[in-house]
Amino acid sequence: MNVPFLDLKAQYASLREEIAPALQGVLDNTAFAGGPYVAAFEKNFASYCQAEHAVGVGSGTEALWVALLGLGIGPGDEVITAVNTFIATAEAISFTGATPVFVDVDADSFNIDANLIEAAITDKTKAIIPVHLYGQMADMDPIMDIAKRHNLHVIEDAAQAHGAEYKGKRAGSMGTAGCFSFYPGKNLGAYGEAGAVVTQDAELATKMRNFRDHGQAKKYHHGMVGWNARMDGFQGAVLDVKLKHLPDWNQARHNHARLYNELFAGVDGVTTPKEMPFTDTHVYHIYPILVAQREALMAFLQEQGIASGIHYPIPLHLQDAYAAMGHKAGDFPVAERLCASQVSLPMFAELTENQIKQVVAAVQQFMD
């Protein structure tokens, strides 16, 4: 039996009877660019995230970019973030004209090490972007304390953390803004590209709404130079249907992770993910393990019909895109070690117990 890394067809099969009328509604009302279906999703998603406002945009990358621009961050500014995130986090900073400043991560949570943030702050620093990697929130209390003392914004990169919780607070609700991706493979995924920013700040929400629609609050009245970053109606309709199922899907992922952990308990050479004491809900967008001989293990799994992945093989400071920053190997040792040994195993809500057992058995066979 083959085990896919992700099975979007299985998810769609369970939703077919709900998705079809939602899409038909968009067609019948010709509500293709923004419109009532996006507005309905924004209202429901804001409520789900314990936020006052949600602004739908075209992707998670745009969500980060729009949030930064809405806060006035641009040329000459610096924004601190984790060095082991997907490049979109840094790209959004760079495309405002600001400079990303990288910080190493905690070895247990894989998230930004709050103890290292303050040393990276300069008089140019305007914001911190903690990344809630793999579905577990970063340690937000010390981050928020640092931000308050230095008068900095906190923008949560929650692209992998839909529904994750920290001390009773949902991902996206704690910072000045929280940014989400709805790429199809996310815990809450669209049927194409989409993203959103949530915030408690009404003024910021208005700025972002105007910016995403060519800088206009009223048609043909452009109060700022904006962009076309709207979410389309089909994605709003699909996401609103799927949002109702997200709690159950997240619970299924957590149950899968618990079974993985139990089965791996007797397997030498495998380090499983850790849930931190401050974590109320880890939503396991990714189930990562740490192993030696990663490439050999992945090749062996492939031979057994088991898909796997790497998130992410090269930390940002060693990417060619950021070579001009002058970093070198060894500058961020924890991230480098994690990036060199992490393997992502199959994880999706529809994963079966037998599939998980097959994955673990194959890993154990390789380790033996």
Short mmCIF file of C-alpha atoms in Angstrom, two decimals:
data_model
loop_
_atom_site.label_atom_id
_atom_site.label_comp_id
_atom_site.label_asym_id
_atom_site.label_seq_id
_atom_site.Cartn_x
_atom_site.Cartn_y
_atom_site.Cartn_z
CA MET A 1 0.00 0.00 0.00
CA ASN A 2 1.43 3.36 -1.05
CA VAL A 3 1.30 6.20 1.48
CA PRO A 4 1.11 9.68 -0.04
CA PHE A 5 2.58 12.71 1.67
CA LEU A 6 -0.74 14.52 1.25
CA ASP A 7 -4.09 13.36 -0.16
CA LEU A 8 -6.19 16.30 -1.34
CA LYS A 9 -8.42 13.98 -3.35
CA ALA A 10 -9.54 12.20 -0.18
CA GLN A 11 -10.39 15.52 1.44
CA TYR A 12 -12.31 16.71 -1.63
CA ALA A 13 -14.28 13.47 -1.78
CA SER A 14 -15.56 14.12 1.74
CA LEU A 15 -16.63 17.67 0.82
CA ARG A 16 -17.94 17.22 -2.71
CA GLU A 17 -21.60 17.78 -1.80
CA GLU A 18 -20.77 21.01 0.08
CA ILE A 19 -18.25 22.43 -2.38
CA ALA A 20 -20.36 22.13 -5.53
CA PRO A 21 -23.23 24.42 -4.40
CA ALA A 22 -20.75 26.91 -2.94
CA LEU A 23 -18.98 27.23 -6.28
CA GLN A 24 -22.29 27.36 -8.11
CA GLY A 25 -23.33 30.25 -5.90
CA VAL A 26 -20.27 32.24 -6.98
CA LEU A 27 -21.10 31.50 -10.62
CA ASP A 28 -24.78 32.39 -10.26
CA ASN A 29 -23.92 35.69 -8.60
CA THR A 30 -20.86 36.37 -10.81
CA ALA A 31 -19.01 37.32 -7.61
CA PHE A 32 -15.55 36.56 -8.95
CA ALA A 33 -13.20 39.24 -7.56
CA GLY A 34 -13.69 39.89 -3.87
CA GLY A 35 -17.39 40.27 -3.12
CA PRO A 36 -19.84 38.70 -0.69
CA TYR A 37 -18.29 35.22 -0.53
CA VAL A 38 -14.92 36.67 0.42
CA ALA A 39 -16.58 39.01 2.92
CA ALA A 40 -18.43 36.12 4.55
CA PHE A 41 -15.24 34.11 4.89
CA GLU A 42 -13.37 37.12 6.28
CA LYS A 43 -16.01 37.57 8.99
CA ASN A 44 -15.99 33.90 9.95
CA PHE A 45 -12.21 33.53 9.82
CA ALA A 46 -11.67 36.61 11.99
CA SER A 47 -14.02 35.15 14.58
CA TYR A 48 -12.26 31.77 14.42
CA CYS A 49 -8.88 33.47 14.97
CA GLN A 50 -10.18 35.52 17.94
CA ALA A 51 -9.54 38.67 15.89
CA GLU A 52 -11.69 41.68 15.07
CA HIS A 53 -10.82 41.88 11.37
CA ALA A 54 -9.66 39.65 8.52
CA VAL A 55 -8.50 40.88 5.12
CA GLY A 56 -8.44 38.32 2.32
CA VAL A 57 -5.63 38.56 -0.22
CA GLY A 58 -4.18 36.53 -3.06
CA SER A 59 -1.58 34.47 -1.16
CA GLY A 60 0.21 34.05 2.13
CA THR A 61 3.18 35.95 0.72
CA GLU A 62 0.90 38.88 -0.09
CA ALA A 63 -0.55 38.69 3.41
CA LEU A 64 2.90 39.30 4.91
CA TRP A 65 3.72 42.03 2.38
CA VAL A 66 0.42 43.85 2.83
CA ALA A 67 0.73 43.72 6.63
CA LEU A 68 4.25 45.15 6.54
CA LEU A 69 3.23 47.92 4.13
CA GLY A 70 0.16 48.70 6.21
CA LEU A 71 2.46 49.30 9.18
CA GLY A 72 4.60 51.69 7.18
CA ILE A 73 7.65 49.45 7.02
CA GLY A 74 9.95 50.19 4.10
CA PRO A 75 13.43 51.24 2.94
CA GLY A 76 15.94 51.68 5.73
CA ASP A 77 13.96 49.55 8.18
CA GLU A 78 14.89 46.15 9.60
CA VAL A 79 12.59 43.26 10.48
CA ILE A 80 13.74 40.36 12.65
CA THR A 81 12.62 36.83 11.76
CA ALA A 82 13.62 33.16 12.04
CA VAL A 83 16.29 31.87 9.69
CA ASN A 84 14.67 28.46 9.05
CA THR A 85 11.39 29.59 7.50
CA PHE A 86 10.18 29.37 3.91
CA ILE A 87 11.66 32.19 1.87
CA ALA A 88 8.28 33.96 1.55
CA THR A 89 8.75 35.40 5.05
CA ALA A 90 11.96 37.14 4.02
CA GLU A 91 10.75 37.98 0.51
CA ALA A 92 7.85 39.98 1.90
CA ILE A 93 10.28 42.00 4.02
CA SER A 94 12.62 42.55 1.08
CA PHE A 95 9.82 43.66 -1.25
CA THR A 96 8.92 46.51 1.10
CA GLY A 97 12.50 47.73 0.74
CA ALA A 98 13.30 46.75 4.33
CA THR A 99 16.04 44.33 5.37
CA PRO A 100 15.41 40.94 6.98
CA VAL A 101 17.53 40.22 10.05
CA PHE A 102 17.87 36.54 10.84
CA VAL A 103 17.85 34.91 14.27
CA ASP A 104 18.60 31.30 15.18
CA VAL A 105 15.92 28.97 16.50
CA ASP A 106 15.12 26.82 19.50
CA ALA A 107 16.22 23.20 19.05
CA ASP A 108 13.07 21.73 20.61
CA SER A 109 10.31 23.82 19.04
CA PHE A 110 12.11 24.71 15.75
CA ASN A 111 10.72 28.24 16.27
CA ILE A 112 12.60 31.50 16.73
CA ASP A 113 14.65 31.57 19.93
CA ALA A 114 13.15 34.46 21.91
CA ASN A 115 16.35 34.68 23.97
CA LEU A 116 18.29 35.79 20.89
CA ILE A 117 15.92 38.46 19.58
CA GLU A 118 16.97 41.39 21.74
CA ALA A 119 20.60 41.17 20.63
CA ALA A 120 19.47 41.58 17.01
CA ILE A 121 17.58 44.82 17.63
CA THR A 122 19.07 48.07 16.29
CA ASP A 123 17.73 51.59 15.92
CA LYS A 124 16.48 50.51 12.47
CA THR A 125 14.37 47.62 13.77
CA LYS A 126 10.65 48.14 13.25
CA ALA A 127 9.10 44.68 13.65
CA ILE A 128 9.54 41.04 14.63
CA ILE A 129 8.04 38.23 12.57
CA PRO A 130 7.87 35.02 14.62
CA VAL A 131 7.06 32.03 12.40
CA HIS A 132 4.75 29.41 13.91
CA LEU A 133 6.55 26.60 12.13
CA TYR A 134 4.96 23.20 11.45
CA GLY A 135 1.79 24.06 13.40
CA GLN A 136 3.17 25.05 16.81
CA MET A 137 3.20 28.67 17.94
CA ALA A 138 6.43 30.37 18.91
CA ASP A 139 6.92 31.40 22.54
CA MET A 140 4.88 34.60 22.24
CA ASP A 141 4.94 36.06 25.76
CA PRO A 142 8.65 36.96 25.79
CA ILE A 143 8.43 38.09 22.16
CA MET A 144 5.53 40.41 22.95
CA ASP A 145 7.40 41.72 26.01
CA ILE A 146 10.49 42.51 23.93
CA ALA A 147 8.34 44.22 21.30
CA LYS A 148 6.57 46.33 23.90
CA ARG A 149 9.82 47.46 25.53
CA HIS A 150 11.35 48.42 22.17
CA ASN A 151 8.16 49.79 20.58
CA LEU A 152 8.13 47.19 17.80
CA HIS A 153 5.32 45.59 15.85
CA VAL A 154 4.85 41.82 15.96
CA ILE A 155 3.59 40.20 12.77
CA GLU A 156 2.80 36.52 13.25
CA ASP A 157 3.63 34.31 10.28
CA ALA A 158 0.89 31.76 10.90
CA ALA A 159 0.97 30.21 7.42
CA GLN A 160 1.31 26.73 8.95
CA ALA A 161 -0.67 27.29 12.14
CA HIS A 162 -4.38 27.65 11.40
CA GLY A 163 -6.06 27.04 14.75
CA ALA A 164 -2.88 26.60 16.80
CA GLU A 165 -3.14 27.95 20.35
CA TYR A 166 -0.74 29.48 22.89
CA LYS A 167 -2.04 29.80 26.44
CA GLY A 168 -5.63 30.00 25.20
CA LYS A 169 -4.89 32.44 22.38
CA ARG A 170 -5.22 31.53 18.72
CA ALA A 171 -2.45 31.98 16.17
CA GLY A 172 -2.71 35.40 14.58
CA SER A 173 -4.53 37.05 17.48
CA MET A 174 -1.58 38.14 19.61
CA GLY A 175 0.54 40.35 17.37
CA THR A 176 -0.30 43.58 15.57
CA ALA A 177 -1.22 41.32 12.65
CA GLY A 178 -1.33 37.60 11.85
CA CYS A 179 -0.67 36.34 8.35
CA PHE A 180 -2.05 33.13 6.86
CA SER A 181 -1.52 31.16 3.68
CA PHE A 182 -4.31 29.07 2.22
CA TYR A 183 -2.11 27.23 -0.26
CA PRO A 184 -3.97 23.98 -1.09
CA GLY A 185 -1.82 21.77 1.15
CA LYS A 186 -2.30 23.86 4.31
CA ASN A 187 -4.52 22.72 7.19
CA LEU A 188 -7.05 25.17 5.75
CA GLY A 189 -6.33 25.17 2.04
CA ALA A 190 -7.99 26.90 -0.90
CA TYR A 191 -8.46 25.46 -4.37
CA GLY A 192 -5.72 27.72 -5.68
CA GLU A 193 -3.76 30.58 -4.13
CA ALA A 194 -5.15 32.69 -1.28
CA GLY A 195 -4.14 34.29 2.01
CA ALA A 196 -5.41 36.57 4.75
CA VAL A 197 -4.27 38.98 7.45
CA VAL A 198 -6.09 39.12 10.78
CA THR A 199 -5.78 42.02 13.21
CA GLN A 200 -7.44 43.75 16.15
CA ASP A 201 -6.54 47.15 14.63
CA ALA A 202 -9.40 48.70 12.63
CA GLU A 203 -7.18 51.39 11.08
CA LEU A 204 -4.64 48.81 9.90
CA ALA A 205 -7.42 46.63 8.48
CA THR A 206 -8.76 49.58 6.48
CA LYS A 207 -5.31 50.39 5.11
CA MET A 208 -4.79 46.79 4.02
CA ARG A 209 -8.25 46.56 2.42
CA ASN A 210 -7.58 49.73 0.45
CA PHE A 211 -4.09 48.68 -0.57
CA ARG A 212 -5.22 45.27 -1.86
CA ASP A 213 -7.74 47.04 -4.16
CA HIS A 214 -5.47 49.55 -5.92
CA GLY A 215 -5.49 51.92 -2.96
CA GLN A 216 -9.17 52.74 -3.24
CA ALA A 217 -11.76 52.94 -0.49
CA LYS A 218 -14.33 54.01 -3.10
CA LYS A 219 -14.28 53.03 -6.75
CA TYR A 220 -11.95 55.28 -8.76
CA HIS A 221 -10.99 57.29 -5.67
CA HIS A 222 -7.40 56.25 -4.94
CA GLY A 223 -6.13 57.51 -1.62
CA MET A 224 -2.81 55.69 -1.91
CA VAL A 225 -0.71 53.84 -4.44
CA GLY A 226 -1.96 50.29 -3.99
CA TRP A 227 -1.90 46.92 -5.69
CA ASN A 228 -4.24 44.22 -6.95
CA ALA A 229 -4.04 41.69 -4.13
CA ARG A 230 -7.68 40.64 -3.82
CA MET A 231 -8.87 37.15 -2.91
CA ASP A 232 -11.16 35.78 -5.59
CA GLY A 233 -14.73 34.73 -4.90
CA PHE A 234 -14.22 31.03 -5.58
CA GLN A 235 -11.51 30.84 -2.93
CA GLY A 236 -13.64 32.71 -0.40
CA ALA A 237 -16.52 30.29 -0.97
CA VAL A 238 -14.32 27.19 -0.74
CA LEU A 239 -12.54 28.40 2.38
CA ASP A 240 -15.80 29.25 4.13
CA VAL A 241 -17.01 25.68 3.55
CA LYS A 242 -13.75 24.16 4.72
CA LEU A 243 -13.42 26.41 7.79
CA LYS A 244 -16.32 24.54 9.42
CA HIS A 245 -14.29 21.32 9.23
CA LEU A 246 -10.96 22.75 10.37
CA PRO A 247 -11.35 21.88 14.10
CA ASP A 248 -12.03 18.23 13.27
CA TRP A 249 -9.17 18.11 10.77
CA ASN A 250 -6.76 19.63 13.28
CA GLN A 251 -7.86 17.13 15.92
CA ALA A 252 -7.28 14.29 13.48
CA ARG A 253 -3.77 15.58 12.76
CA HIS A 254 -3.05 15.78 16.49
CA ASN A 255 -4.29 12.20 16.95
CA HIS A 256 -2.05 11.05 14.11
CA ALA A 257 0.94 12.78 15.71
CA ARG A 258 0.20 11.09 19.03
CA LEU A 259 0.16 7.68 17.33
CA TYR A 260 3.38 8.45 15.46
CA ASN A 261 5.00 9.43 18.79
CA GLU A 262 3.84 6.26 20.52
CA LEU A 263 5.09 4.00 17.74
CA PHE A 264 8.42 5.80 17.42
CA ALA A 265 9.06 5.58 21.17
CA GLY A 266 10.99 2.33 20.72
CA VAL A 267 12.87 3.31 17.56
CA ASP A 268 16.48 4.35 18.16
CA GLY A 269 17.90 7.19 16.08
CA VAL A 270 14.61 9.05 15.56
CA THR A 271 13.84 12.34 17.30
CA THR A 272 10.13 13.15 17.21
CA PRO A 273 8.57 16.62 17.51
CA LYS A 274 8.11 18.11 20.97
CA GLU A 275 5.08 20.02 22.17
CA MET A 276 6.25 22.92 24.30
CA PRO A 277 4.79 23.60 27.79
CA PHE A 278 3.13 26.80 26.57
CA THR A 279 1.41 25.03 23.68
CA ASP A 280 -2.31 24.42 24.09
CA THR A 281 -2.90 23.19 20.55
CA HIS A 282 -0.28 21.99 18.06
CA VAL A 283 -2.02 21.52 14.70
CA TYR A 284 0.76 19.50 13.02
CA HIS A 285 0.77 20.99 9.55
CA ILE A 286 3.99 19.02 9.25
CA TYR A 287 5.14 15.99 11.23
CA PRO A 288 8.96 16.34 11.25
CA ILE A 289 11.47 13.84 12.58
CA LEU A 290 15.21 14.28 12.94
CA VAL A 291 17.51 11.51 11.73
CA ALA A 292 21.02 10.88 10.52
CA GLN A 293 21.42 9.71 6.92
CA ARG A 294 18.34 11.62 5.82
CA GLU A 295 18.76 11.12 2.09
CA ALA A 296 19.25 7.38 2.48
CA LEU A 297 16.14 7.11 4.64
CA MET A 298 14.03 9.06 2.16
CA ALA A 299 15.24 6.90 -0.70
CA PHE A 300 14.37 3.77 1.29
CA LEU A 301 10.89 5.10 2.07
CA GLN A 302 10.34 5.87 -1.59
CA GLU A 303 11.25 2.28 -2.47
CA GLN A 304 8.55 1.18 0.01
CA GLY A 305 5.95 3.44 -1.65
CA ILE A 306 6.04 6.02 1.14
CA ALA A 307 6.31 9.70 0.31
CA SER A 308 8.30 12.12 2.46
CA GLY A 309 9.64 15.66 2.22
CA ILE A 310 12.05 18.22 3.66
CA HIS A 311 10.95 21.52 5.24
CA TYR A 312 13.42 23.20 4.66
CA PRO A 313 16.79 21.90 3.37
CA ILE A 314 18.65 25.25 3.22
CA PRO A 315 18.27 27.97 5.86
CA LEU A 316 17.74 31.46 4.51
CA HIS A 317 21.20 32.82 5.33
CA LEU A 318 22.73 30.20 3.02
CA GLN A 319 20.33 30.80 0.12
CA ASP A 320 21.83 32.45 -2.97
CA ALA A 321 19.03 35.03 -2.86
CA TYR A 322 20.48 36.39 0.40
CA ALA A 323 24.18 35.84 -0.29
CA ALA A 324 24.75 39.61 -0.33
CA MET A 325 24.04 39.70 3.42
CA GLY A 326 27.43 38.06 3.94
CA HIS A 327 26.41 35.21 6.22
CA LYS A 328 28.34 31.94 6.23
CA ALA A 329 27.86 28.37 7.38
CA GLY A 330 28.02 28.20 11.16
CA ASP A 331 26.37 31.57 11.78
CA PHE A 332 23.11 29.93 12.87
CA PRO A 333 24.15 26.46 14.07
CA VAL A 334 20.84 25.21 15.46
CA ALA A 335 18.90 26.00 12.30
CA GLU A 336 21.65 24.50 10.17
CA ARG A 337 21.59 21.27 12.16
CA LEU A 338 17.81 21.02 11.97
CA CYS A 339 17.75 21.77 8.26
CA ALA A 340 20.34 19.04 7.64
CA SER A 341 18.50 16.28 9.50
CA GLN A 342 14.74 16.99 9.30
CA VAL A 343 12.39 14.69 7.37
CA SER A 344 8.68 15.39 7.00
CA LEU A 345 6.52 12.27 7.14
CA PRO A 346 2.99 11.88 5.73
CA MET A 347 0.51 14.03 7.65
CA PHE A 348 -3.06 14.87 6.67
CA ALA A 349 -6.42 14.48 8.35
CA GLU A 350 -7.48 11.47 6.27
CA LEU A 351 -4.33 9.48 7.07
CA THR A 352 -5.23 6.04 8.45
CA GLU A 353 -3.84 4.14 11.41
CA ASN A 354 -2.58 1.40 9.09
CA GLN A 355 -0.76 3.96 6.94
CA ILE A 356 0.95 5.44 10.01
CA LYS A 357 1.99 1.98 11.17
CA GLN A 358 3.37 1.27 7.71
CA VAL A 359 5.44 4.46 7.77
CA VAL A 360 6.86 3.76 11.22
CA ALA A 361 7.62 0.15 10.39
CA ALA A 362 9.56 1.25 7.32
CA VAL A 363 11.55 3.82 9.29
CA GLN A 364 12.30 1.20 11.96
CA GLN A 365 13.40 -1.28 9.32
CA PHE A 366 15.82 1.28 7.91
CA MET A 367 17.16 2.16 11.37
CA ASP A 368 17.70 -1.50 12.24
#
